CSV table of C-alpha atoms and ligand atoms in Angstrom, one decimal:
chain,number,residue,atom,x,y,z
A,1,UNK,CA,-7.3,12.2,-1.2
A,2,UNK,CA,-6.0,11.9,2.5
A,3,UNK,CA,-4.4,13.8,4.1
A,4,UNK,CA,-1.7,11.0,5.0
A,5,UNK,CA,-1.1,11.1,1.5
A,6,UNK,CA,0.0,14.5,1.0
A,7,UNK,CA,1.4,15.7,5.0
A,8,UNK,CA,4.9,16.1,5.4
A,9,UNK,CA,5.0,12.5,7.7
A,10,UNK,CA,4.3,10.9,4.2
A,11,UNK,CA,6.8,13.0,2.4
A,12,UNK,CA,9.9,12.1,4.7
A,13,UNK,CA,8.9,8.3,4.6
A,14,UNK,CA,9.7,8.3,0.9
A,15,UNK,CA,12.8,8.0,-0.8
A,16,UNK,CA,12.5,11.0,-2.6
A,17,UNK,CA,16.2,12.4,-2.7
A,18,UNK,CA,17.3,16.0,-1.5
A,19,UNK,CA,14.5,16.4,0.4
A,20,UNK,CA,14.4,20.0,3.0
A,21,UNK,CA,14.6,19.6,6.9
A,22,UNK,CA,10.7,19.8,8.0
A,23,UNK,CA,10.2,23.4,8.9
A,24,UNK,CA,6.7,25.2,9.8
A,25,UNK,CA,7.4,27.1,6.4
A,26,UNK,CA,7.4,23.4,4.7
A,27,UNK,CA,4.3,22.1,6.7
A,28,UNK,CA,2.3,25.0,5.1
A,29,UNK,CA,3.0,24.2,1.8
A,30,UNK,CA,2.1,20.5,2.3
A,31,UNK,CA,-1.5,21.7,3.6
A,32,UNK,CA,-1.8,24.7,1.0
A,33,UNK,CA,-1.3,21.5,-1.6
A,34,UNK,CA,-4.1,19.6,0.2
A,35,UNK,CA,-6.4,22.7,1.1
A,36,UNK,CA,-6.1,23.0,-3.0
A,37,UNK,CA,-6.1,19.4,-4.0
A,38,UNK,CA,-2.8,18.9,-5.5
A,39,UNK,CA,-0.4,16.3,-5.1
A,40,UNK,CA,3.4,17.0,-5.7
A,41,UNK,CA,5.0,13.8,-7.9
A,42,UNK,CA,8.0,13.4,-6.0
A,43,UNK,CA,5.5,12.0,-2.8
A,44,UNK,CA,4.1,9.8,-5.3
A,45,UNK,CA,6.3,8.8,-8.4
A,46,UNK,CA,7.5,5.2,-6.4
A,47,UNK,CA,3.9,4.1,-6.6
A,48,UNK,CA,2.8,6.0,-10.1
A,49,UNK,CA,5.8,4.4,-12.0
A,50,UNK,CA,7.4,1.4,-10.7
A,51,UNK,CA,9.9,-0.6,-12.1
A,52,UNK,CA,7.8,-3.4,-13.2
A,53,UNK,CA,4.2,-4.6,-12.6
A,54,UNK,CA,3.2,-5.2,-8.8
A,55,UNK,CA,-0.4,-6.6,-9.3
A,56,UNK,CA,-2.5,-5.6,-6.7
A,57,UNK,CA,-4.6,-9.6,-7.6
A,58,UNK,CA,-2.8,-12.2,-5.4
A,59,UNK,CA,-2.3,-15.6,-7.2
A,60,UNK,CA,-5.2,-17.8,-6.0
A,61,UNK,CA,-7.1,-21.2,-6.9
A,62,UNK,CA,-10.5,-22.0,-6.6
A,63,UNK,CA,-11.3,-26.1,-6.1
A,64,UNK,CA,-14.1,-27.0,-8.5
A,65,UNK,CA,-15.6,-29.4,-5.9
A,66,UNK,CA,-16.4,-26.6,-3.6
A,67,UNK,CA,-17.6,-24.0,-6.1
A,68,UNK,CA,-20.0,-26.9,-7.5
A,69,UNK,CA,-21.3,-27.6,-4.3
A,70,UNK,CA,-22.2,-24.3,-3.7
A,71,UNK,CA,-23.3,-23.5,-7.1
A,72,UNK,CA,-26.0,-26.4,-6.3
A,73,UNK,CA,-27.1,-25.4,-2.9
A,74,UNK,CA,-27.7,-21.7,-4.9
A,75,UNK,CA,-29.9,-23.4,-7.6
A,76,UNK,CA,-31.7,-25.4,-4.8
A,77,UNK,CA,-32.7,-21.9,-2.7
A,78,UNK,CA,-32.1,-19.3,-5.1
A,79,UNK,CA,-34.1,-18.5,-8.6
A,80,UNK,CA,-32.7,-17.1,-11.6
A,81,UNK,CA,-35.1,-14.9,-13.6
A,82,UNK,CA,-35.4,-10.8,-14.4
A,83,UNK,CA,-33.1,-8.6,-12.5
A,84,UNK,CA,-30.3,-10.7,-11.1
A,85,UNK,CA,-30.3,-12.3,-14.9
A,86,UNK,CA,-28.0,-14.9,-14.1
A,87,UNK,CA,-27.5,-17.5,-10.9
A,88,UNK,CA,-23.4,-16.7,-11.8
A,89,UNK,CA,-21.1,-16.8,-8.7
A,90,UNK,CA,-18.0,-14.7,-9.4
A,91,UNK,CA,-14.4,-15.4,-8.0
A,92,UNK,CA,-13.1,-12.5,-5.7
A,93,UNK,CA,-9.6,-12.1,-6.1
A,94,UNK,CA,-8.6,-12.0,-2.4
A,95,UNK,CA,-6.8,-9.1,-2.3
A,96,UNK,CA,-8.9,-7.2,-4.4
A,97,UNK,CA,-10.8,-6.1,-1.7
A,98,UNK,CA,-14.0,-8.3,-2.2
A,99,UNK,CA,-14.8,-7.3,-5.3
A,100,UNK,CA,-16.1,-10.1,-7.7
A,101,UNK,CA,-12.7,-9.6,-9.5
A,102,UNK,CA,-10.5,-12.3,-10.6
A,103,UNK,CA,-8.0,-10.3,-11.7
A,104,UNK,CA,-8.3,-6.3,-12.6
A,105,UNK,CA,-9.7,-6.8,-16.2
A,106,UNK,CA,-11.2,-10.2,-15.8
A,107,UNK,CA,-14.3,-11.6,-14.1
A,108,UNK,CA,-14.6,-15.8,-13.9
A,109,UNK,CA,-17.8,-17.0,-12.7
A,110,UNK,CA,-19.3,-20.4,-12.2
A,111,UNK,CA,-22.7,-20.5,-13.9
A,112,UNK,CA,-25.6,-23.0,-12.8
A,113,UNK,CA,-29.1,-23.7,-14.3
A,114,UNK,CA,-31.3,-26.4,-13.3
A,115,UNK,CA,-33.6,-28.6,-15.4
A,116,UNK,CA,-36.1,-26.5,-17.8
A,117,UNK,CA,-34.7,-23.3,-16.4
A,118,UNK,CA,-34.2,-20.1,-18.8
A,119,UNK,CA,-31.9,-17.0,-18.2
A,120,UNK,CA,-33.4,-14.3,-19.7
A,121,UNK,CA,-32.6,-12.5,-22.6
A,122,UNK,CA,-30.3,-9.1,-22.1
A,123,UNK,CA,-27.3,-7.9,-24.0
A,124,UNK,CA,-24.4,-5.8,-22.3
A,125,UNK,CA,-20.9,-4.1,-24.1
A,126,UNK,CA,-19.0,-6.4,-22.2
A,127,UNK,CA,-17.4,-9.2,-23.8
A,128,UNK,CA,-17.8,-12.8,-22.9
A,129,UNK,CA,-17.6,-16.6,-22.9
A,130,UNK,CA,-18.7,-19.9,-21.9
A,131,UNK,CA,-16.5,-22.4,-21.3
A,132,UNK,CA,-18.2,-26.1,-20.3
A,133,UNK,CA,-16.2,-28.5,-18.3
A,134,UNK,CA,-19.0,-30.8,-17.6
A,135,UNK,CA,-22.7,-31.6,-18.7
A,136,UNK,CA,-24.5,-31.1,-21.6
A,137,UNK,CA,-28.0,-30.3,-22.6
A,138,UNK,CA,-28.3,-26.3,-22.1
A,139,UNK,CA,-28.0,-24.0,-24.9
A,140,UNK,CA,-27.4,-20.2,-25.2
A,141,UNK,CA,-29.5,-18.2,-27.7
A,142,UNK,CA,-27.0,-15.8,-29.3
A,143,UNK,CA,-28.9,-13.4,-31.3
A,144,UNK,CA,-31.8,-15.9,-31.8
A,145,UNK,CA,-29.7,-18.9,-33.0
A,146,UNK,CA,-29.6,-21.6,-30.5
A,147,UNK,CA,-26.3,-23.2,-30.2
A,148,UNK,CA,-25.6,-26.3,-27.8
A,149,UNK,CA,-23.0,-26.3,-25.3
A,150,UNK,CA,-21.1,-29.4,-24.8
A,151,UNK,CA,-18.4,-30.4,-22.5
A,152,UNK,CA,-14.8,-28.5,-23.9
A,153,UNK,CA,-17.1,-26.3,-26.2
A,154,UNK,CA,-15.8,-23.0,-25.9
A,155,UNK,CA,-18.2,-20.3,-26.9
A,156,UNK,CA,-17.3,-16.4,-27.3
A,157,UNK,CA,-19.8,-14.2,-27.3
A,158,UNK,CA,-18.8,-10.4,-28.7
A,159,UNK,CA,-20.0,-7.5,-26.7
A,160,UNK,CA,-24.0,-6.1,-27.8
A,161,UNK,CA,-25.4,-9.7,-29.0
A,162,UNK,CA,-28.4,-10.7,-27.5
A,163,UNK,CA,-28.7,-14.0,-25.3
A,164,UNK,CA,-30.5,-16.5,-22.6
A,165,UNK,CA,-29.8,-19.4,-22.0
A,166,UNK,CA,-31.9,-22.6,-21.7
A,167,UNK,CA,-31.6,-26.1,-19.8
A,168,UNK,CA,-33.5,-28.7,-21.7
A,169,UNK,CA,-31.8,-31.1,-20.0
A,170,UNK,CA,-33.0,-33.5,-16.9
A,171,UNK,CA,-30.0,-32.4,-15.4
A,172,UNK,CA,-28.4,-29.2,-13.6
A,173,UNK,CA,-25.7,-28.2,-15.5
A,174,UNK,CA,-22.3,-25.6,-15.1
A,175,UNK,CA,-20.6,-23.8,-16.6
A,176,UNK,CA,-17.9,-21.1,-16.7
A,177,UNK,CA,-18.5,-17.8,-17.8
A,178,UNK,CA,-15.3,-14.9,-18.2
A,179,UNK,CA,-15.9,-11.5,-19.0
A,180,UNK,CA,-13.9,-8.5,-19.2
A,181,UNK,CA,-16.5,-6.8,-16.7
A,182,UNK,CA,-13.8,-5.5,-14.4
A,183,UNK,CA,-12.0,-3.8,-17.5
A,184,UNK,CA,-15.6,-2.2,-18.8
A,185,UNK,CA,-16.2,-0.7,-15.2
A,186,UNK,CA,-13.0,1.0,-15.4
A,187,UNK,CA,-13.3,2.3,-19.1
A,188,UNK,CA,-17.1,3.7,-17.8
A,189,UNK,CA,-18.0,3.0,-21.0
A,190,UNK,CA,-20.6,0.0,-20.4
A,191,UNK,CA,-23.7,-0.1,-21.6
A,192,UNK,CA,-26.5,-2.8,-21.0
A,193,UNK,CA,-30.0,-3.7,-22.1
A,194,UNK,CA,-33.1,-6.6,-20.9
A,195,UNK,CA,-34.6,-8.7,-24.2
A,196,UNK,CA,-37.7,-10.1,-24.2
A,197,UNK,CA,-38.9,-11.9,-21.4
A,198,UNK,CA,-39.1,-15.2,-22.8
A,199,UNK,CA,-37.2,-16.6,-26.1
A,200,UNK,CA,-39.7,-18.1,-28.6
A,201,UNK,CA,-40.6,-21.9,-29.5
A,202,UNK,CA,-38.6,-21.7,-32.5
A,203,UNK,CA,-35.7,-21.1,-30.4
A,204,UNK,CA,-36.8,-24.1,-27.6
A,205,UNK,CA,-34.8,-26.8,-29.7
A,206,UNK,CA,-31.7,-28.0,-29.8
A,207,UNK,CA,-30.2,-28.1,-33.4
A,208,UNK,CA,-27.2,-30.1,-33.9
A,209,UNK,CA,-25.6,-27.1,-35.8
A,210,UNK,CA,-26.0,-23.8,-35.2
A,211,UNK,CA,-26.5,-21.4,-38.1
A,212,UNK,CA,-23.5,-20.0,-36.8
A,213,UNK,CA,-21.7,-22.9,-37.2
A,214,UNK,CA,-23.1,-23.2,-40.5
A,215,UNK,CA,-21.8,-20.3,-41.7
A,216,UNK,CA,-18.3,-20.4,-40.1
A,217,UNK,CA,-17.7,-23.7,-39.0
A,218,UNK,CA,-16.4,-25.0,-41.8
A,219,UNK,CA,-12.6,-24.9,-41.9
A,220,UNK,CA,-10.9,-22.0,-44.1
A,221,UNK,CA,-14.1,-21.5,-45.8
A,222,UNK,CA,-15.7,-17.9,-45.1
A,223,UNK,CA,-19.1,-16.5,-46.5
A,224,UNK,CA,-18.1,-14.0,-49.2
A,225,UNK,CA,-20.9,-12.1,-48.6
A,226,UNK,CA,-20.5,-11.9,-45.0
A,227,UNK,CA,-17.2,-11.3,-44.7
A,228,UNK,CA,-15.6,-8.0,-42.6
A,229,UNK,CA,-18.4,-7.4,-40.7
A,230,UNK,CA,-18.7,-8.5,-36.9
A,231,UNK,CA,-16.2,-6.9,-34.3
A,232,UNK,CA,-15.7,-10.2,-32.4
A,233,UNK,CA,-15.6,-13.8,-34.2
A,234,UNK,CA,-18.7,-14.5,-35.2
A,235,UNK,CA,-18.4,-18.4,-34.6
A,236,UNK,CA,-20.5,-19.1,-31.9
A,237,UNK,CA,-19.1,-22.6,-30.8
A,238,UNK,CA,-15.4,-23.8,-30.8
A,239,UNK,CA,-16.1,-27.6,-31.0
A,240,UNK,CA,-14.1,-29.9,-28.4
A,241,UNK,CA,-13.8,-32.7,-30.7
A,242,UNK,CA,-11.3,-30.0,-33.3
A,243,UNK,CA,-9.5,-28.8,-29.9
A,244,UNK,CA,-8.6,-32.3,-28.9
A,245,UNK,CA,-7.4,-33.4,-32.3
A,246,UNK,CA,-5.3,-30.4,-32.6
A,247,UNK,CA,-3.8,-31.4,-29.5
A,248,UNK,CA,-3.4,-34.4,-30.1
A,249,UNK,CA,-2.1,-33.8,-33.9
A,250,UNK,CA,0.3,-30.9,-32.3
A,251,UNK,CA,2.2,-33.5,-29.5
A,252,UNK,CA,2.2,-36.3,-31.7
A,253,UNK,CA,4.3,-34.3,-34.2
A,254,UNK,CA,6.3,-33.2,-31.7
A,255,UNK,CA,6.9,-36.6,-30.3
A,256,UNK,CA,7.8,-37.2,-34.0
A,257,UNK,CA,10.3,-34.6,-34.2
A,258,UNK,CA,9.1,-33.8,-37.5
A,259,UNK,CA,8.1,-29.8,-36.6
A,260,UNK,CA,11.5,-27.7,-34.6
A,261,UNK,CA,9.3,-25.3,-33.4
A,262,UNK,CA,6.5,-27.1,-31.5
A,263,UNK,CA,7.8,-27.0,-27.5
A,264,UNK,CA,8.2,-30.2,-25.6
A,265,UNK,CA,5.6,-32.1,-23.9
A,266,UNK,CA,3.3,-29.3,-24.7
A,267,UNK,CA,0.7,-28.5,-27.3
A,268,UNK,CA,-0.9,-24.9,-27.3
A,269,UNK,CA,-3.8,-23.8,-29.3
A,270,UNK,CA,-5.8,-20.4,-29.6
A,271,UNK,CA,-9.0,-19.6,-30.3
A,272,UNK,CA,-9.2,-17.4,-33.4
A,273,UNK,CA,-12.0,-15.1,-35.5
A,274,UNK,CA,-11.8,-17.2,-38.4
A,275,UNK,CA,-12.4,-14.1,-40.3
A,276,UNK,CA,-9.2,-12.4,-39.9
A,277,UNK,CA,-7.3,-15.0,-37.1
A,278,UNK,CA,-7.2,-12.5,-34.5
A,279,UNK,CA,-8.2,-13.1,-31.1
A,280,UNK,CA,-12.1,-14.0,-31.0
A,281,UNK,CA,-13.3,-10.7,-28.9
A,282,UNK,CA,-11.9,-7.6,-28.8
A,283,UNK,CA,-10.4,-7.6,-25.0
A,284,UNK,CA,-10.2,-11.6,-24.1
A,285,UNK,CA,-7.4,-14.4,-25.1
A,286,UNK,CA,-8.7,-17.8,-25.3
A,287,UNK,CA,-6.2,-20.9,-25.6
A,288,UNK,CA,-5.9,-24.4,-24.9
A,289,UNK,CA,-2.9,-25.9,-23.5
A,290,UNK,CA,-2.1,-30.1,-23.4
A,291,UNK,CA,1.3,-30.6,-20.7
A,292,UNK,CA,2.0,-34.5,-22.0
A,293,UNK,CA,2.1,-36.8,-18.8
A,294,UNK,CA,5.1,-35.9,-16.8
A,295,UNK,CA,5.7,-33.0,-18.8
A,296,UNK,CA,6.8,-29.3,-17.3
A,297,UNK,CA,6.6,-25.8,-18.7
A,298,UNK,CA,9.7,-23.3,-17.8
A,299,UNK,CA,8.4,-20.6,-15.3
A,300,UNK,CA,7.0,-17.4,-17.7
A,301,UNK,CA,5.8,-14.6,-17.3
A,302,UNK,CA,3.7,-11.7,-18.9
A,303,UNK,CA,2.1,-8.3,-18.6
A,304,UNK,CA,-1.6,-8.7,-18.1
A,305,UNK,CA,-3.6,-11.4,-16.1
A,306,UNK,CA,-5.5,-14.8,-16.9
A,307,UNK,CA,-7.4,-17.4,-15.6
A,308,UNK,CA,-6.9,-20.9,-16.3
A,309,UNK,CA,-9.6,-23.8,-15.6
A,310,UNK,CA,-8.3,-27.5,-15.4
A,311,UNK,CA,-10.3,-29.4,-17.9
A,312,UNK,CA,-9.0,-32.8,-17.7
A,313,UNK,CA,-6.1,-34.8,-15.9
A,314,UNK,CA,-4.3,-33.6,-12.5
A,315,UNK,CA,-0.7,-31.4,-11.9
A,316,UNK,CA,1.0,-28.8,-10.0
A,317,UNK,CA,0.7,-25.3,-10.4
A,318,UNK,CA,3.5,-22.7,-9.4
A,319,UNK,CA,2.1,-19.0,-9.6
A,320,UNK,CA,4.9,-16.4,-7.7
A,321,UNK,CA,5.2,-18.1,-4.3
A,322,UNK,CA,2.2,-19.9,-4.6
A,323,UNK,CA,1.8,-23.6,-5.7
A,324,UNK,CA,-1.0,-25.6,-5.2
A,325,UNK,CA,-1.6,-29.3,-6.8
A,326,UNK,CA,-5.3,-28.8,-9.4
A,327,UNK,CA,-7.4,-31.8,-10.9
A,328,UNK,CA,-10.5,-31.3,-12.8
A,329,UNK,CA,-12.3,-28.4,-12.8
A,330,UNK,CA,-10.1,-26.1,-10.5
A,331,UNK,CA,-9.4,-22.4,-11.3
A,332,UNK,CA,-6.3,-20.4,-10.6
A,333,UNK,CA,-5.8,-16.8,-11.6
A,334,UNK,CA,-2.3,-15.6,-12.6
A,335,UNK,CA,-1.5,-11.8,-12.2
A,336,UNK,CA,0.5,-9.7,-14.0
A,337,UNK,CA,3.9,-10.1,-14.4
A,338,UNK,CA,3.9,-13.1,-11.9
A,339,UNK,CA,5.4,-16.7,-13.0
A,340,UNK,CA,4.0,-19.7,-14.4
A,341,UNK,CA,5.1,-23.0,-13.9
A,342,UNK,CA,3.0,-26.4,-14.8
A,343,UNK,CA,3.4,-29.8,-13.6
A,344,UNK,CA,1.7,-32.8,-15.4
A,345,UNK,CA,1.4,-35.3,-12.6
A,346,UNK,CA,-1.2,-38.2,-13.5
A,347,UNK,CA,-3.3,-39.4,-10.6
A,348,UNK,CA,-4.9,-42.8,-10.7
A,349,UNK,CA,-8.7,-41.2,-11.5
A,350,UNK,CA,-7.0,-39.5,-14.5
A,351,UNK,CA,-8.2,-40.3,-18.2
A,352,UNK,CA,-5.8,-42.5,-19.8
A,353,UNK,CA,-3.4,-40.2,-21.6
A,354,UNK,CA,-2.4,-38.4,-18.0
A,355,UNK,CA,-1.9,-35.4,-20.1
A,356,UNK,CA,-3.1,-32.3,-18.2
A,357,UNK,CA,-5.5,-30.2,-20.2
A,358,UNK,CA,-5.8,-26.4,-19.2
A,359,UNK,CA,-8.1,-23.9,-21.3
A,360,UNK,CA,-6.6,-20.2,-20.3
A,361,UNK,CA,-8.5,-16.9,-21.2
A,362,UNK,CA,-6.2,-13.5,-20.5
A,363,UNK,CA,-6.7,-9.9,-21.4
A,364,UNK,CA,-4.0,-10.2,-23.7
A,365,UNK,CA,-5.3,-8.2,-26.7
A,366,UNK,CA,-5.9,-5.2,-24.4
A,367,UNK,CA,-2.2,-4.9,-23.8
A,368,UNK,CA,-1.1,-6.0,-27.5
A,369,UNK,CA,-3.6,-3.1,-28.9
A,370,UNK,CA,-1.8,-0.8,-26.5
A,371,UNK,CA,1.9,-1.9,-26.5
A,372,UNK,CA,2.3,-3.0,-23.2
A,373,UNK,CA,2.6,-6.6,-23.9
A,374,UNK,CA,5.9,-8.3,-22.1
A,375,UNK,CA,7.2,-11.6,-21.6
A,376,UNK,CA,10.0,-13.3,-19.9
A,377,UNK,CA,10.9,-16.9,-20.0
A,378,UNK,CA,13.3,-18.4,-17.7
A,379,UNK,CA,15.4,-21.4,-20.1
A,380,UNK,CA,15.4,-23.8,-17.8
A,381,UNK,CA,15.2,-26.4,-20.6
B,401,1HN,C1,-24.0,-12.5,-18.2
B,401,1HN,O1,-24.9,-12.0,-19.1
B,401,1HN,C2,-23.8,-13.8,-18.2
B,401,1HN,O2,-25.0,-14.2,-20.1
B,401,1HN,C3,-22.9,-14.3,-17.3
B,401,1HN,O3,-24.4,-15.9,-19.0
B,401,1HN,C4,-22.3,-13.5,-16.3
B,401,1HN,C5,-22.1,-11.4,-15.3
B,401,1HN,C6,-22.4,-10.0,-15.2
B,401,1HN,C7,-23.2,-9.5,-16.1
B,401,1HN,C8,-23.8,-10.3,-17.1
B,401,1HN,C9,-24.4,-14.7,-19.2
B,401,1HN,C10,-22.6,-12.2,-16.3
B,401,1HN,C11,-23.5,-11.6,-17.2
């Protein structure tokens, strides 16, 4: 506490109505309140109750290009082993005073392994993801099942499993990794722990299934006898190949008119426990949106932050008074309460459907457990 925050100079800059002409008399109350550590509401309440979210995260984008360059100049000078666990370069929300904070509850990282190089082992409360935009040829080892990471894969990864990750590949490869590490370190409720040192030669190859998958991959079909007992989904790998064709499937109806309630122009898809089709871990939203070529979404916005990661095709993003064109691979971070609007704008280098593909991950379950979830849409449309 300073004492700016609790002197009389403080208390006349606010609003706060009714206020006494500063006397000597009044001055010594203000320091009796400091001298004591106290602090009187009606100093405070403007900040401690606004009207409606002010994020202290900015709306920012990250360009792929750069962050991959980096990300390789780090995997030519820098090695990834015990202790540092992970060669993962975290985006710092720029007014978030340099922490590696994307938004308050959400850490984005890019992750880069080179040829034949393991992460080790470790497990941690915090919650996380992969997400691959390019590359293939590195898989994680979730609680000793190996499961291959392919470009679009999306693979959550509750809090407390086990992992490392291996590159079998000839190849560097990224990735992006969220986590809801800024959330934990507020909840000081985090726990962490190192695994073995090296993962074993059963785990060294690359199956084309997982067990995982095995077990859960297989559409509306649960193992009885597994059934009810993992607090995050325990599919390990969200397959692009069934994200695109539920895309796909979801505009082309649309386009057919045959389904009211699908929006224009844009398919969305989430990520679900296929136990109970809830979101897949306990604090992190993970969805897929498809804006058809020329398609726009009406500005929108929500309580709580996300991240979104262009995976294919090129547009324009408006975030509050920020907008910034994004192709393949760039990030942007949206903070609470501030608007979204998306542009599909096919470039020439696009694929050939000049649909723009975003995957988003948000902290929405966090404010849906707590009922703080809000959301406005302006009906431009
Ligand atoms: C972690 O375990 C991974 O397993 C990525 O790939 C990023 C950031 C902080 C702490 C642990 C991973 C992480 C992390």
């Amino acid at each position: 506490m300073t004492a700016e925050l609790t002197s009389p100079v403080r208390l006349r800059a606010t609003d706060a109505p009714d206020q006494p002409a500063p006397t000597e008399e009044l001055a010594d109350l203000y320091r009796g309140f400091e001298k004591e550590l106290l602090v009187p509401l009606w100093t405070e309440i403007g900040d401690l109750m606004p009207p409606h979210p002010r994020s202290k995260a900015m709306p920012h984008r990250w360009e792929w290009r750069t962050l991959l360059t980096l990300a390789d100049r780090a995997g030519h000078l820098v090695p990834v082993g015990r202790g540092g666990e992970r060669r993962a370069i975290a985006l710092a929300n720029p007014s978030l005073g340099g922490k590696p904070y994307a938004s308050p509850t959400l850490w984005a990282a890019i992750q880069y392994l080179m040829p034949g190089e393991d992460a080790p082992e470790h497990r941690h409360t915090q919650n996380a993801f992969r997400f691959v935009v390019e590359g293939e040829g590195v898989w994680t080892v979730v609680g000793r099942d190996p499961v291959p990471m392919r470009r679009g894969d999306f693979l959550p990864q509750a809090g407390w499993n086990w992992h490392a990750h291996h590159n079998a590949a000839s190849r560097p490869m990224a990735w992006i990794d969220g986590l809801d590490i800024p959330f934990q370190y507020g909840t000081e409720a985090q726990f962490f722990e190192f695994g073995r040192d090296a993962i074993s030669d059963e785990e060294r190859v690359t199956p084309e299934r997982s067990r995982s998958e095995r077990l859960w991959g297989n559409p509306g079909l649960a193992p009885v006898s597994r059934l009810g007992r993992t607090p995050g989904t325990p599919l390990l790998r969200y397959r692009w190949e069934h994200t695109d064709r539920a895309l796909q499937d979801q505009l082309e109806l649309e386009a057919q008119g045959v389904d009211a309630t699908l929006e224009r122009g844009h398919a969305a898809v989430r990520f679900t426990n296929p136990t109970n089709g809830a979101d897949v871990l306990p604090t992190i939203r993970a969805e897929f949106h498809r804006i058809a070529r020329g398609a726009d979404t009406a500005p929108r916005r929500e309580t709580g932050s996300s991240v979104y990661q262009v995976f294919d095709g090129s547009g324009r993003v408006t975030v509050g008074d920020l907008s910034w064109t994004v192709t393949r691979g760039d990030l942007f971070v949206v903070p609470s309460w501030q608007p979204l609007s998306v542009t599909s704008e096919a470039s020439a280098s696009d694929s050939d459907s000049g649909a723009l593909d975003l995957f988003r991950f948000s902290d929405a379950p966090i404010f849906e457990a707590l009922n703080l979830s809000r959301t406005e849409t302006e009906e431009t449309h």
